[in-house]
Structures are given as C-alpha cells and as structure tokens.
CSV table of C-alpha atoms (C1' of nucleotides) in Angstrom, one decimal:
chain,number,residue,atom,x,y,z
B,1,UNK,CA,24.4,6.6,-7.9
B,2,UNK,CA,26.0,3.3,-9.2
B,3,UNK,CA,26.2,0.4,-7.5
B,4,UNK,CA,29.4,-1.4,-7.3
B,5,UNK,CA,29.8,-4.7,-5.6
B,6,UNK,CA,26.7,-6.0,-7.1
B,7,UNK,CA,25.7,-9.6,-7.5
B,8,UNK,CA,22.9,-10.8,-9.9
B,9,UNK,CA,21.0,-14.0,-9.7
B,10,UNK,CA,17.3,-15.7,-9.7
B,11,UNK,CA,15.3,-18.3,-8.1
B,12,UNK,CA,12.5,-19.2,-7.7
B,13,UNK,CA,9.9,-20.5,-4.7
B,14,UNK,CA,6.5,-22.3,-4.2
B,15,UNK,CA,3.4,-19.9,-2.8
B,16,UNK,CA,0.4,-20.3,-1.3
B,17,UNK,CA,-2.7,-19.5,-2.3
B,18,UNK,CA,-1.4,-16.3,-4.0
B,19,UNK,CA,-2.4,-14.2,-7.1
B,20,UNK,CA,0.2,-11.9,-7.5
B,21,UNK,CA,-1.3,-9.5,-9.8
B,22,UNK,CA,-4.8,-9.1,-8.0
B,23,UNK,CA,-3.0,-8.5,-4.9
B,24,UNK,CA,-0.8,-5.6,-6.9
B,25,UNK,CA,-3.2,-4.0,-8.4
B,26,UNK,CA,-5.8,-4.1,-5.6
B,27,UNK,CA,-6.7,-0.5,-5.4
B,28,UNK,CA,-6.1,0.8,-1.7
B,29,UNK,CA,-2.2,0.2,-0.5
B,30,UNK,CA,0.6,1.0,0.7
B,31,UNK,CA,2.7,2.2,-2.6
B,32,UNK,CA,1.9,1.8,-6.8
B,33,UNK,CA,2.3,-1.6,-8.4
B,34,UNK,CA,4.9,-2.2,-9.2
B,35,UNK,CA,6.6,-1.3,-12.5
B,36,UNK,CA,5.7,-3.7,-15.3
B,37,UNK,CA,8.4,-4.7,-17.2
B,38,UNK,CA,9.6,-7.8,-19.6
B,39,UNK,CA,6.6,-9.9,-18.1
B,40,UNK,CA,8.3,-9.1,-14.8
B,41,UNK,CA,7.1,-6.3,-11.8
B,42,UNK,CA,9.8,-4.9,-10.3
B,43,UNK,CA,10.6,-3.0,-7.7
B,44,UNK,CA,14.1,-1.2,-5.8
B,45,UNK,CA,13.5,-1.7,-2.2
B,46,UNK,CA,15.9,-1.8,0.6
B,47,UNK,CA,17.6,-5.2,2.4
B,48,UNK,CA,19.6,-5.1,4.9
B,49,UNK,CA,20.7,-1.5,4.0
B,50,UNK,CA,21.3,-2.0,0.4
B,51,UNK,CA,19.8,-1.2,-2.5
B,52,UNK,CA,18.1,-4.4,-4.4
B,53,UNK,CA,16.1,-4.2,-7.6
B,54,UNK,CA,13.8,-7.3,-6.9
B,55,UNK,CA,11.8,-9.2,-10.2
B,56,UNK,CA,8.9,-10.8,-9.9
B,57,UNK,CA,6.4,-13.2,-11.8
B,58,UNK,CA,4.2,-15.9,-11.1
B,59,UNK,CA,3.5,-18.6,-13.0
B,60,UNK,CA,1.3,-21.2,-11.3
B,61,UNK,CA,1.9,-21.9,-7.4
B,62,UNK,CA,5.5,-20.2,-7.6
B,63,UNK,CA,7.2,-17.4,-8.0
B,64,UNK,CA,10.1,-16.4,-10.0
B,65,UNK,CA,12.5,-14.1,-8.4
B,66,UNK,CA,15.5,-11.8,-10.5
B,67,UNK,CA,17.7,-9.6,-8.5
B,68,UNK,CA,20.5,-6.9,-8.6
B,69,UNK,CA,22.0,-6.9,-5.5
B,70,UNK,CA,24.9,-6.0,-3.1
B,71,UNK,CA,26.9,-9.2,-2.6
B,72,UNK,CA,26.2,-9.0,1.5
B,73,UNK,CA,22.2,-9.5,0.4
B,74,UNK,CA,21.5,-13.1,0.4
B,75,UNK,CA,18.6,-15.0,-1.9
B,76,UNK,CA,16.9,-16.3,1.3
B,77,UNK,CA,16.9,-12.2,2.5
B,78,UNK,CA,15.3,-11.1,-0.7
B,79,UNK,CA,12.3,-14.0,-0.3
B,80,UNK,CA,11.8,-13.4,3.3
B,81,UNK,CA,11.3,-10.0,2.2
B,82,UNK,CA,8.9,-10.9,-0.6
B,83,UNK,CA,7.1,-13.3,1.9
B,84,UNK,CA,6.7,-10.4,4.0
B,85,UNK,CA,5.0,-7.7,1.2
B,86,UNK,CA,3.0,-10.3,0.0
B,87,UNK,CA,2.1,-11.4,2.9
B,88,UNK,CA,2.8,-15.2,2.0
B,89,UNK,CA,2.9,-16.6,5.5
B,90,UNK,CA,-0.5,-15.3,6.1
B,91,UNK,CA,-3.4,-18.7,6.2
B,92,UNK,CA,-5.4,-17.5,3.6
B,93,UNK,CA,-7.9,-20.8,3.9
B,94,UNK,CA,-8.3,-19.8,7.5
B,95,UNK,CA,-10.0,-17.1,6.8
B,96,UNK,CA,-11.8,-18.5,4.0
B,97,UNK,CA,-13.2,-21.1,6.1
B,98,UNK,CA,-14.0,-19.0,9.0
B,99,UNK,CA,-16.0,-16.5,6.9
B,100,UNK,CA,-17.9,-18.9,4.1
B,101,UNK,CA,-19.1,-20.5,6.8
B,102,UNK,CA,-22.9,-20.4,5.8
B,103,UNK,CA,-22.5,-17.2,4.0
B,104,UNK,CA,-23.2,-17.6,0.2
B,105,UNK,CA,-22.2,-13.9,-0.1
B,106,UNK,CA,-18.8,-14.5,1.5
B,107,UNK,CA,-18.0,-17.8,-0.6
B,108,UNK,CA,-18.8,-16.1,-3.7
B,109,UNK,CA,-16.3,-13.1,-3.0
B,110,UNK,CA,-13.6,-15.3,-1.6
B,111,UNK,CA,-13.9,-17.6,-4.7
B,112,UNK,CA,-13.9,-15.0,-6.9
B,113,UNK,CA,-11.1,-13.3,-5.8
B,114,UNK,CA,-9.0,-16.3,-4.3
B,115,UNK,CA,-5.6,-15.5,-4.0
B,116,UNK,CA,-5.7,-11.7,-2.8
B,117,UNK,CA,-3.5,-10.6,0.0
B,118,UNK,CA,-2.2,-7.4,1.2
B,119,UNK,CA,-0.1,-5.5,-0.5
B,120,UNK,CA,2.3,-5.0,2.5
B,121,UNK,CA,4.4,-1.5,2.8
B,122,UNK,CA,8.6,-2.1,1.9
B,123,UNK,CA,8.5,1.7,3.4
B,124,UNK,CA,6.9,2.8,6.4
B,125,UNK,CA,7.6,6.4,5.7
B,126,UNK,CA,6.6,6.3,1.5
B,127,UNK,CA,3.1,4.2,2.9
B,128,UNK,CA,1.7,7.7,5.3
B,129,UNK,CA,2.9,9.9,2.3
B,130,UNK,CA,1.0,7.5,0.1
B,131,UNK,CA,-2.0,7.2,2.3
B,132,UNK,CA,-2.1,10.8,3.1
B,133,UNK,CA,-1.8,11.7,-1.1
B,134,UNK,CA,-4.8,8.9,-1.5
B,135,UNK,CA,-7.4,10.4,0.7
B,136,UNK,CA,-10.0,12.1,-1.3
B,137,UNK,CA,-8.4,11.2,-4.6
B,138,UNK,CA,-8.3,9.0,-7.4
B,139,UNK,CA,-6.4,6.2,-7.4
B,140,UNK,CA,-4.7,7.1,-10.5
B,141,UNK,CA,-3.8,10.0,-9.4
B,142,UNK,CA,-2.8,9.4,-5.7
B,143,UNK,CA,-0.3,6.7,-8.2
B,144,UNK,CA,1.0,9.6,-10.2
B,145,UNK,CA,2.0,11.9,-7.2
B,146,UNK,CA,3.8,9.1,-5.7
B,147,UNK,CA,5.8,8.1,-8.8
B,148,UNK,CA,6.5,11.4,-8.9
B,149,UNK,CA,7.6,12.4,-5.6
B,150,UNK,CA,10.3,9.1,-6.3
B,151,UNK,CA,11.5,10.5,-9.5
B,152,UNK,CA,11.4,14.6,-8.9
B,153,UNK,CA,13.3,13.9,-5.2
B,154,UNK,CA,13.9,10.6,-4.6
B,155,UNK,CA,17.6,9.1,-5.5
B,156,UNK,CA,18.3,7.4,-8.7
B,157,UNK,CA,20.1,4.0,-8.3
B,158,UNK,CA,21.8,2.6,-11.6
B,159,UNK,CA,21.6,-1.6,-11.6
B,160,UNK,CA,23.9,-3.6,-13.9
B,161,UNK,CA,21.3,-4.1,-16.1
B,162,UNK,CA,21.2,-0.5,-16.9
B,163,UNK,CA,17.9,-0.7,-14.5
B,164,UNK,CA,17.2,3.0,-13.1
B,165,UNK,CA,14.8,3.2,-10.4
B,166,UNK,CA,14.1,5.9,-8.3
B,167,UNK,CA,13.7,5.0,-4.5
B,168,UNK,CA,11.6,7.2,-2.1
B,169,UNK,CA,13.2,10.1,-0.3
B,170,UNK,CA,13.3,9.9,3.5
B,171,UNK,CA,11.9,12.9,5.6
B,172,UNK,CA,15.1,15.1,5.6
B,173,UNK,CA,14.9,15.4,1.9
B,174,UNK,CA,11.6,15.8,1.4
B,175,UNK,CA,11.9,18.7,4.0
B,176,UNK,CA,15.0,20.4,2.0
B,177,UNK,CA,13.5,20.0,-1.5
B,178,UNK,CA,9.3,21.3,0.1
B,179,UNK,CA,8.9,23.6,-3.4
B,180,UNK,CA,10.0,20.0,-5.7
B,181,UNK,CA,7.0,18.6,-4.0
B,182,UNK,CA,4.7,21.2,-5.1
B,183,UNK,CA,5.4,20.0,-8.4
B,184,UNK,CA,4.4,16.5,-8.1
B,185,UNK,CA,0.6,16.7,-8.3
B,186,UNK,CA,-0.6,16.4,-4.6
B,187,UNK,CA,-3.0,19.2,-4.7
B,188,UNK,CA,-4.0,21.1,-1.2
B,189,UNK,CA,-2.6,17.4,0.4
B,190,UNK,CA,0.9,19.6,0.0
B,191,UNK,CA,0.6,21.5,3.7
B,192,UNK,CA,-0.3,18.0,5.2
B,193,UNK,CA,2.7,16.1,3.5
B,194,UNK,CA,5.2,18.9,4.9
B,195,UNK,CA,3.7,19.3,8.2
B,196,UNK,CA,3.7,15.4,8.9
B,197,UNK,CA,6.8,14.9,7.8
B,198,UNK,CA,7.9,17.5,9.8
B,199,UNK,CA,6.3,15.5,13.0
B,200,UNK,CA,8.0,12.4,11.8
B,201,UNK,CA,11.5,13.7,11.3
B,202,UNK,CA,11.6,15.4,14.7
B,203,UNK,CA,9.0,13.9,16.8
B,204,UNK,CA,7.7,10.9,16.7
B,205,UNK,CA,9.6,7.8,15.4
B,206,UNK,CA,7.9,5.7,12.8
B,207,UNK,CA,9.6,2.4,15.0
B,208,UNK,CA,8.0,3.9,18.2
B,209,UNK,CA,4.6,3.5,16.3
B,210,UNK,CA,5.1,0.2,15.2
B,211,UNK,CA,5.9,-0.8,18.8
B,212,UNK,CA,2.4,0.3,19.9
B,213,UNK,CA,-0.7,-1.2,20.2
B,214,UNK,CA,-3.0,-1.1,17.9
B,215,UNK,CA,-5.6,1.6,19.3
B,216,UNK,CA,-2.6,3.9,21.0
B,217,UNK,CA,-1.0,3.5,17.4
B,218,UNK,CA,-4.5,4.8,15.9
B,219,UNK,CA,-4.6,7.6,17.9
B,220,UNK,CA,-1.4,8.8,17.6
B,221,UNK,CA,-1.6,8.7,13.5
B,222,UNK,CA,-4.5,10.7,14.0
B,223,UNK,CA,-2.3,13.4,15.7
B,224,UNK,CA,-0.6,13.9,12.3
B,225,UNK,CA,-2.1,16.4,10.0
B,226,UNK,CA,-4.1,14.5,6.7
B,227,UNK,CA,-4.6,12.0,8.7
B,228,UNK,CA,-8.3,11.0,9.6
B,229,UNK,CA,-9.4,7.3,10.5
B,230,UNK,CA,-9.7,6.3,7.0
B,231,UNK,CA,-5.8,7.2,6.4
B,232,UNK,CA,-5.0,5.7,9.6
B,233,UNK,CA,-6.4,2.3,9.2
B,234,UNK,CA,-4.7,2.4,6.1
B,235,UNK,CA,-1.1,3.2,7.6
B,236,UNK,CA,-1.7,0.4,10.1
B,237,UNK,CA,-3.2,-2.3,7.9
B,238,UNK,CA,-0.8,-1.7,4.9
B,239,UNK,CA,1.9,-0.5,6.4
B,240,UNK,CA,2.4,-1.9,9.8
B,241,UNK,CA,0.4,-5.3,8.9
B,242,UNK,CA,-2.2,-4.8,11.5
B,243,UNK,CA,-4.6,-7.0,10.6
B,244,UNK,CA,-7.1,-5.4,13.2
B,245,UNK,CA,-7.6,-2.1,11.4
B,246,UNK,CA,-10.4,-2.2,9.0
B,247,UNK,CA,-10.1,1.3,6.6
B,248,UNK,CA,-13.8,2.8,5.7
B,249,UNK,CA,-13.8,4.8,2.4
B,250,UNK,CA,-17.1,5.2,0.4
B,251,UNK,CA,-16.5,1.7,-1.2
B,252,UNK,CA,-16.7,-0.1,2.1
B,253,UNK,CA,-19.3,2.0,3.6
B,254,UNK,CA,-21.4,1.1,0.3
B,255,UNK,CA,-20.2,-2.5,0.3
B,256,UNK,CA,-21.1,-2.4,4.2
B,257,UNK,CA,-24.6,-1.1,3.7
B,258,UNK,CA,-25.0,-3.2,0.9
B,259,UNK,CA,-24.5,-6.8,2.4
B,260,UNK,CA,-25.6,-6.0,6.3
B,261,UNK,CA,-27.3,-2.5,6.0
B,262,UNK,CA,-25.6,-1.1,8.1
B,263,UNK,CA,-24.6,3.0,7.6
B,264,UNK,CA,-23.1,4.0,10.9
B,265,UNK,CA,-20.2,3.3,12.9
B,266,UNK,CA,-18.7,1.1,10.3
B,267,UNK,CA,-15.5,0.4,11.0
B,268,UNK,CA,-16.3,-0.2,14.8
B,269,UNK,CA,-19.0,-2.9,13.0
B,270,UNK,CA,-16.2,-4.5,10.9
B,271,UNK,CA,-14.0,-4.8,13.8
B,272,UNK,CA,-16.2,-6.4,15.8
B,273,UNK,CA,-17.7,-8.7,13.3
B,274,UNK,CA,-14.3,-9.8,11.6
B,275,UNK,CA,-11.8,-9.1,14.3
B,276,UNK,CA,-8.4,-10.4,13.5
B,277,UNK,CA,-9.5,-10.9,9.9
B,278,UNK,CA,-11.0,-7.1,9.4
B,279,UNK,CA,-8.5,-6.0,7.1
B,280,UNK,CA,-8.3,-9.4,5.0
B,281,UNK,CA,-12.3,-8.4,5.1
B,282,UNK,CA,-12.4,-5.1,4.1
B,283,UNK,CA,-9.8,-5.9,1.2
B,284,UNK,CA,-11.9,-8.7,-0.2
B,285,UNK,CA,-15.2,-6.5,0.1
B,286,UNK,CA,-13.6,-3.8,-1.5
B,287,UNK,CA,-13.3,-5.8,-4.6
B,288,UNK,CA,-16.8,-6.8,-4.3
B,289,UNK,CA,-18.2,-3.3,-4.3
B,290,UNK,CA,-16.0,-2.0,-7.1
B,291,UNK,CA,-16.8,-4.5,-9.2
B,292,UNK,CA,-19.9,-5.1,-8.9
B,293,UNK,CA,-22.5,-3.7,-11.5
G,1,DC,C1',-16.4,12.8,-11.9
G,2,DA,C1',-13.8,10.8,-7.9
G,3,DG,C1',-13.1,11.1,-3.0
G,4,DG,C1',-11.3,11.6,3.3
G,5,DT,C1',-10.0,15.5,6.4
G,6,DC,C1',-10.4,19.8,8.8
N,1,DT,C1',-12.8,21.7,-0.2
N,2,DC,C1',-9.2,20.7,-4.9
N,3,DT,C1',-7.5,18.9,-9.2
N,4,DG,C1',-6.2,15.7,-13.2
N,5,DG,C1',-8.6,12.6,-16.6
DNA sequence: CAGGTC
DNA sequence: TCTGG
C-alpha cells in the first residue's frame, strides 16, 4: 500500500539517562529491535491512526528522530510516542538510588548497565503474540517467527523513501490467513497463537485488560492458552508498562538464587522486595545473569 | 543446546 | 514437550 499525503522531516531531542541500544537489544521484550539501517533503527508503527516509519539514533544525551509520515502526524506526536517505548519519562536515578543503597551488588549492575529501560510495546496485540512465541525458545528464534509473521501476513507499507516495512497483522487476519502462520517458525506455540487470538478477537478486549488492575489483569492473561506467569509478567511489564510485574524465566530464577538464594516463589520474592521497581529489577538482573561468566 | 506451559 | 542454529 502507498502512502500518499506524506510529510517527511527530523528533529531531534535531549534524553535522560538513556542507552538506546542496550535497551533495544535487551533480550526479553515486547517486539525485535528494531531494524538496523544507515546507522539508524527504524521502525513502522502506528500514530494517531497512520502509518509512520520512525528513525532513530543517539548520539550522546539526544536523540535524532527521521520520519515518513501522514501530514495530520505532528513531530511532538512522534516523540511523545518515542518517550513512551523508551520509556523516557521514567526516573531512572530513582531507582538507582533506592536500590544501591548499601548494596555493592546492585551499584555494580546499575553502573554497568546505566542507561537501560524497557523496551515498551508500540502493539499490544504483536507483544502477547511475541511473548507467547518467546516462551521456551530462543531468543533468536522467538525474533525470527515474529519478523516473519510481519512479512508472510502482515501489510506492506511503501514510504517515500522507497522504505517497505511490514506492520503486524491484527487478529482478524491472522485468523483468515491460520495455515500462513504455520509457516513462520512458531513450532507447537501454533495452537496457542490461534486459540488466543481467537479469545482476543471475540472475547476479551486488549483495552478492557489495560483498564485492570494489575493482579485481575494477571489472572485474566492466564486464562489465555500459552500463557503461564512467565508470559504474563511479560505482557504486563512490556506491554502494558506495569512496572509491578516481575517475569521469572531460568535467567532470573538463576540470577535470583544467585544474589539472595532464594529458589522458590520468586516472583512473589521480587515483588515484594522491589515493589514498584520489580520490573526495572528484574530487567537489570537479567543482564547480570547473562552476562556474567 | 535453549527454554515456559500444559 | 518441540525445533532451528
């Protein structure tokens, strides 16, 4: 599909404490990094109902923004919208300070990876499919499926560039086109993508979840089929920016043991010892783990 | 060999 | 369990 009425332009903005490509490339999110192109990541994601190819690259403390965009899209749209899947507004020293508090094992991790943030979901419905693909896979591979469900059925938008970019499909196509998605490397994860997405398209509304609390929201993910607390946490810290949910995969239970040897009831521990900040937690800890020799 | 859910 | 690297 082209795109006609398009505007192009750039600017760029001052950030935080912010390292763009450790918070990409983190490991457990919402979606793939973005694609890597001309020293830019870029991505097609949705504004205001339109289609917007959206540039990024950081040098320093700001960020340079290029974008392909319908004319109704406004620059300060496209950087609230950034703000929002990087997470900018969040008070990253905060949480530094109230965790390296007399904890040598904390102020190493933090300084060491200063700068991460989530990786926040620009699709509520792409972010279950992708969590759902990711459990008890690879994270290459969980990466593949996903950039291959976009191509094999999502829609192909055109920029003025001569950008394409595929853009996830919603539920009703992913329903009509079930065989395409046997195709796209998901494995036995197949029956769970179908049957949730099912749930989701005549259901329960993804919006209705987001208006929840965060343990009726929990429960009712679990309802949906590939979805265990692991996936769950996921969904609701990366895609619904719950900063309460606190995902336990073998990485955090190691990381967990490791540092406070504890091996039961983990998330329930992480939750209670980092509260508000358990998912800013359990994202720096999961660096920590996988990285350490 | 990696890796959550049923 | 299942499946690509």
């Amino acid at each position: 599909m082209e795109i006609n009425k398009i505007k192009c332009g750039k600017f760029s903005f001052n950030v935080p404490n912010f390292d763009l490509k450790l918070t990409m490339f983190s490991g457990q999110t919402s979606q793939p990094p973005w694609k890597h192109k001309n020293d830019y990541y870029q991505e097609l994601i949705f504004i205001e109902d339109k289609p917007c190819l959206i540039k990024v690259r950081q040098k320093n403390n700001h960020l340079e923004v290029k974008y392909e965009t319908d004319t109704k899209v406004s620059p300060q749209d496209i950087k609230k919208t950034i703000k929002y899947i990087f997470d900018l507004e969040f008070n990253l020293d905060k949480f530094y300070f109230n965790f390296t508090q007399n904890d040598s094992i904390f102020s190493r991790i933090v300084e060491k990876y200063n700068g991460l943030r989530l990786f926040l979901a620009h699709n509520k419905y792409e972010c279950i499919i992708s969590s759902i693909t990711s459990a008890n896979n690879s994270i290459s591979k969980w990466t593949r499926s996903i950039l291959r469900i976009k191509e094999k059925l999502g829609r192909k938008y055109v920029f003025p560039s001569s950008e394409e970019m595929y853009y996830f499909p919603d539920p009703e196509t992913v329903l009509e086109n079930k065989d395409k998605l046997k195709y796209c490397g998901v494995g036995y994860r197949y029956k769970y993508i179908v049957e949730t997405t099912k749930i989701l398209y005549e259901n329960l509304s993804i919006d209705e979840v987001n208006k929840m609390e965060y343990d009726e929201a929990f429960e009712t993910l679990l309802e949906l089929p590939g979805v265990g607390p692991k996936v769950a946490d996921c969904i609701l810290l990366y895609g619904f920016r719950r900063y309460e949910a606190f995902p336990v995969d073998i990485w955090i239970t190691r990381a967990i043991k490791d540092l406070f040897g504890v091996s039961k009831d983990i998330r329930e521990f992480g939750q209670s010892k980092f509260g508000k900040y358990a998912g800013y937690a359990q994202l720096y800890l999961y660096q920590y783990i996988r990285h350490k020799k």
